[in-house]
Amino acid sequence: MSMVRHRAASARFVAGLVVAAALFSAGCSGDSGNAATTTTRKPRPVTTSSTPQQHAPTNLTVEVDSMKYAPADATIKVGETVTWKFSDKVPHNVQGIGDKAMALNSPIIDKGEWSYTFTQAGVYRYMCTLHPDMRGTITVE
């Protein structure tokens, strides 16, 4: 088969696929000329629980405001959670320093909170990558 005939055949094949897809799509649109049918679904029941959902308690909150972490240095127990609460006029993050603290890696946050639960004892140093003078330490016993 010559190259021209092969390309023409390929073009007809692709055009046929496009037409078939258009016909299939039109057939699925629900406008087939038949009387419209209506399906009624019963609403799902809403279940509520009388007991509040259990959330891991936040054991320490570090305020991120005025270009500093407060408290900058804190001591907690293994299994406790630290929440950094961002309320400064500029964005910040929490980035661990050193091998031990590499798990500390928050996104850059303007307003809001980010939490981390410490599962191993040690000293976790961290900083704001946008403002390297902002530093803190969490000691986990």
GROMACS .gro file of N, CA and C in nm, residues 41-115:
model
  225
   41ARG      N    1  -3.523   0.886   4.370
   41ARG     CA    2  -3.444   0.819   4.473
   41ARG      C    3  -3.490   0.868   4.609
   42LYS      N    4  -3.497   0.777   4.700
   42LYS     CA    5  -3.527   0.817   4.837
   42LYS      C    6  -3.401   0.878   4.895
   43PRO      N    7  -3.414   0.987   4.970
   43PRO     CA    8  -3.294   1.045   5.030
   43PRO      C    9  -3.234   0.950   5.131
   44ARG      N   10  -3.102   0.952   5.137
   44ARG     CA   11  -3.033   0.869   5.234
   44ARG      C   12  -3.061   0.921   5.374
   45PRO      N   13  -3.080   0.832   5.467
   45PRO     CA   14  -3.102   0.881   5.603
   45PRO      C   15  -2.973   0.941   5.659
   46VAL      N   16  -2.990   1.046   5.733
   46VAL     CA   17  -2.876   1.112   5.796
   46VAL      C   18  -2.863   1.055   5.935
   47THR      N   19  -2.744   1.003   5.962
   47THR     CA   20  -2.723   0.948   6.095
   47THR      C   21  -2.634   1.042   6.174
   48THR      N   22  -2.670   1.061   6.295
   48THR     CA   23  -2.589   1.144   6.382
   48THR      C   24  -2.556   1.065   6.505
   49SER      N   25  -2.446   1.097   6.562
   49SER     CA   26  -2.401   1.028   6.681
   49SER      C   27  -2.416   1.122   6.799
   50SER      N   28  -2.461   1.067   6.910
   50SER     CA   29  -2.477   1.152   7.028
   50SER      C   30  -2.345   1.169   7.101
   51THR      N   31  -2.244   1.089   7.064
   51THR     CA   32  -2.114   1.103   7.128
   51THR      C   33  -2.022   1.183   7.037
   52PRO      N   34  -1.949   1.277   7.091
   52PRO     CA   35  -1.859   1.355   7.006
   52PRO      C   36  -1.748   1.267   6.950
   53GLN      N   37  -1.699   1.304   6.831
   53GLN     CA   38  -1.591   1.228   6.770
   53GLN      C   39  -1.464   1.245   6.854
   54GLN      N   40  -1.389   1.137   6.859
   54GLN     CA   41  -1.265   1.139   6.936
   54GLN      C   42  -1.153   1.197   6.850
   55HIS      N   43  -1.087   1.296   6.902
   55HIS     CA   44  -0.970   1.354   6.836
   55HIS      C   45  -0.854   1.346   6.934
   56ALA      N   46  -0.736   1.324   6.879
   56ALA     CA   47  -0.618   1.323   6.965
   56ALA      C   48  -0.600   1.462   7.025
   57PRO      N   49  -0.583   1.469   7.154
   57PRO     CA   50  -0.570   1.601   7.215
   57PRO      C   51  -0.442   1.670   7.170
   58THR      N   52  -0.449   1.799   7.156
   58THR     CA   53  -0.331   1.878   7.127
   58THR      C   54  -0.269   1.914   7.260
   59ASN      N   55  -0.144   1.876   7.277
   59ASN     CA   56  -0.081   1.894   7.406
   59ASN      C   57  -0.003   2.024   7.418
   60LEU      N   58   0.034   2.083   7.304
   60LEU     CA   59   0.110   2.207   7.308
   60LEU      C   60   0.075   2.288   7.184
   61THR      N   61   0.052   2.416   7.203
   61THR     CA   62   0.029   2.506   7.090
   61THR      C   63   0.144   2.605   7.086
   62VAL      N   64   0.206   2.616   6.968
   62VAL     CA   65   0.311   2.714   6.945
   62VAL      C   66   0.250   2.824   6.858
   63GLU      N   67   0.246   2.945   6.910
   63GLU     CA   68   0.194   3.059   6.836
   63GLU      C   69   0.302   3.107   6.738
   64VAL      N   70   0.263   3.126   6.613
   64VAL     CA   71   0.354   3.179   6.511
   64VAL      C   72   0.303   3.318   6.477
   65ASP      N   73   0.365   3.419   6.539
   65ASP     CA   74   0.318   3.556   6.525
   65ASP      C   75   0.435   3.650   6.556
   66SER      N   76   0.430   3.768   6.500
   66SER     CA   77   0.534   3.870   6.522
   66SER      C   78   0.673   3.818   6.490
   67MET      N   79   0.681   3.739   6.384
   67MET     CA   80   0.809   3.686   6.335
   67MET      C   81   0.881   3.600   6.438
   68LYS      N   82   0.804   3.522   6.517
   68LYS     CA   83   0.867   3.432   6.613
   68LYS      C   84   0.773   3.316   6.646
   69TYR      N   85   0.833   3.210   6.699
   69TYR     CA   86   0.759   3.097   6.754
   69TYR      C   87   0.750   3.120   6.904
   70ALA      N   88   0.631   3.104   6.962
   70ALA     CA   89   0.616   3.123   7.106
   70ALA      C   90   0.531   3.010   7.165
   71PRO      N   91   0.590   2.927   7.249
   71PRO     CA   92   0.727   2.932   7.298
   71PRO      C   93   0.824   2.881   7.192
   72ALA      N   94   0.944   2.933   7.195
   72ALA     CA   95   1.046   2.891   7.100
   72ALA      C   96   1.105   2.757   7.139
   73ASP      N   97   1.110   2.729   7.268
   73ASP     CA   98   1.163   2.602   7.318
   73ASP      C   99   1.060   2.540   7.411
   74ALA      N  100   1.032   2.411   7.390
   74ALA     CA  101   0.933   2.344   7.474
   74ALA      C  102   0.972   2.198   7.493
   75THR      N  103   0.920   2.139   7.600
   75THR     CA  104   0.943   1.998   7.630
   75THR      C  105   0.808   1.928   7.640
   76ILE      N  106   0.798   1.812   7.572
   76ILE     CA  107   0.675   1.733   7.574
   76ILE      C  108   0.710   1.587   7.596
   77LYS      N  109   0.610   1.502   7.607
   77LYS     CA  110   0.628   1.358   7.622
   77LYS      C  111   0.609   1.289   7.487
   78VAL      N  112   0.667   1.170   7.470
   78VAL     CA  113   0.647   1.089   7.349
   78VAL      C  114   0.497   1.065   7.332
   79GLY      N  115   0.449   1.079   7.211
   79GLY     CA  116   0.308   1.058   7.180
   79GLY      C  117   0.225   1.185   7.185
   80GLU      N  118   0.283   1.293   7.234
   80GLU     CA  119   0.208   1.418   7.240
   80GLU      C  120   0.215   1.491   7.107
   81THR      N  121   0.119   1.581   7.087
   81THR     CA  122   0.105   1.654   6.962
   81THR      C  123   0.134   1.801   6.985
   82VAL      N  124   0.207   1.860   6.890
   82VAL     CA  125   0.231   2.004   6.891
   82VAL      C  126   0.156   2.062   6.773
   83THR      N  127   0.083   2.171   6.798
   83THR     CA  128   0.012   2.243   6.692
   83THR      C  129   0.072   2.381   6.681
   84TRP      N  130   0.117   2.415   6.561
   84TRP     CA  131   0.166   2.549   6.533
   84TRP      C  132   0.048   2.628   6.479
   85LYS      N  133   0.016   2.739   6.543
   85LYS     CA  134  -0.097   2.823   6.504
   85LYS      C  135  -0.042   2.949   6.439
   86PHE      N  136  -0.068   2.963   6.308
   86PHE     CA  137  -0.013   3.073   6.228
   86PHE      C  138  -0.111   3.190   6.225
   87SER      N  139  -0.068   3.305   6.276
   87SER     CA  140  -0.155   3.423   6.274
   87SER      C  141  -0.076   3.552   6.248
   88ASP      N  142   0.040   3.539   6.187
   88ASP     CA  143   0.122   3.656   6.158
   88ASP      C  144   0.072   3.724   6.030
   89LYS      N  145   0.125   3.841   6.001
   89LYS     CA  146   0.088   3.915   5.880
   89LYS      C  147   0.155   3.859   5.755
   90VAL      N  148   0.256   3.774   5.775
   90VAL     CA  149   0.330   3.715   5.663
   90VAL      C  150   0.328   3.563   5.677
   91PRO      N  151   0.345   3.490   5.568
   91PRO     CA  152   0.344   3.343   5.575
   91PRO      C  153   0.471   3.287   5.640
   92HIS      N  154   0.456   3.169   5.699
   92HIS     CA  155   0.567   3.098   5.762
   92HIS      C  156   0.549   2.948   5.739
   93ASN      N  157   0.649   2.871   5.782
   93ASN     CA  158   0.637   2.726   5.784
   93ASN      C  159   0.718   2.671   5.900
   94VAL      N  160   0.713   2.539   5.914
   94VAL     CA  161   0.792   2.469   6.015
   94VAL      C  162   0.875   2.366   5.940
   95GLN      N  163   1.007   2.382   5.941
   95GLN     CA  164   1.096   2.290   5.871
   95GLN      C  165   1.200   2.238   5.969
   96GLY      N  166   1.204   2.106   5.985
   96GLY     CA  167   1.301   2.045   6.075
   96GLY      C  168   1.444   2.068   6.031
   97ILE      N  169   1.534   2.073   6.130
   97ILE     CA  170   1.677   2.090   6.104
   97ILE      C  171   1.747   1.965   6.155
   98GLY      N  172   1.825   1.900   6.071
   98GLY     CA  173   1.897   1.779   6.110
   98GLY      C  174   1.816   1.654   6.083
   99ASP      N  175   1.884   1.539   6.090
   99ASP     CA  176   1.821   1.411   6.056
   99ASP      C  177   1.700   1.380   6.143
  100LYS      N  178   1.710   1.404   6.270
  100LYS     CA  179   1.603   1.369   6.363
  100LYS      C  180   1.474   1.446   6.332
  101ALA      N  181   1.486   1.568   6.287
  101ALA     CA  182   1.370   1.655   6.270
  101ALA      C  183   1.318   1.663   6.127
  102MET      N  184   1.367   1.580   6.037
  102MET     CA  185   1.326   1.591   5.897
  102MET      C  186   1.177   1.566   5.877
  103ALA      N  187   1.110   1.500   5.971
  103ALA     CA  188   0.966   1.477   5.959
  103ALA      C  189   0.888   1.608   5.976
  104LEU      N  190   0.949   1.706   6.039
  104LEU     CA  191   0.883   1.836   6.054
  104LEU      C  192   0.894   1.909   5.922
  105ASN      N  193   0.783   1.917   5.851
  105ASN     CA  194   0.788   1.976   5.718
  105ASN      C  195   0.648   2.025   5.681
  106SER      N  196   0.610   2.140   5.738
  106SER     CA  197   0.477   2.194   5.710
  106SER      C  198   0.477   2.267   5.577
  107PRO      N  199   0.359   2.285   5.520
  107PRO     CA  200   0.351   2.374   5.404
  107PRO      C  201   0.368   2.518   5.451
  108ILE      N  202   0.383   2.608   5.357
  108ILE     CA  203   0.388   2.750   5.390
  108ILE      C  204   0.244   2.793   5.417
  109ILE      N  205   0.222   2.855   5.533
  109ILE     CA  206   0.087   2.886   5.578
  109ILE      C  207   0.075   3.034   5.611
  110ASP      N  208  -0.031   3.096   5.562
  110ASP     CA  209  -0.062   3.235   5.598
  110ASP      C  210  -0.138   3.240   5.730
  111LYS      N  211  -0.249   3.173   5.735
  111LYS     CA  212  -0.334   3.166   5.854
  111LYS      C  213  -0.380   3.021   5.869
  112GLY      N  214  -0.386   2.974   5.991
  112GLY     CA  215  -0.432   2.838   6.014
  112GLY      C  216  -0.340   2.764   6.108
  113GLU      N  217  -0.348   2.632   6.103
  113GLU     CA  218  -0.271   2.549   6.196
  113GLU      C  219  -0.207   2.431   6.123
  114TRP      N  220  -0.102   2.379   6.184
  114TRP     CA  221  -0.037   2.255   6.137
  114TRP      C  222   0.009   2.181   6.261
  115SER      N  223  -0.016   2.050   6.263
  115SER     CA  224   0.016   1.970   6.382
  115SER      C  225   0.109   1.855   6.347
   0.00000   0.00000   0.00000
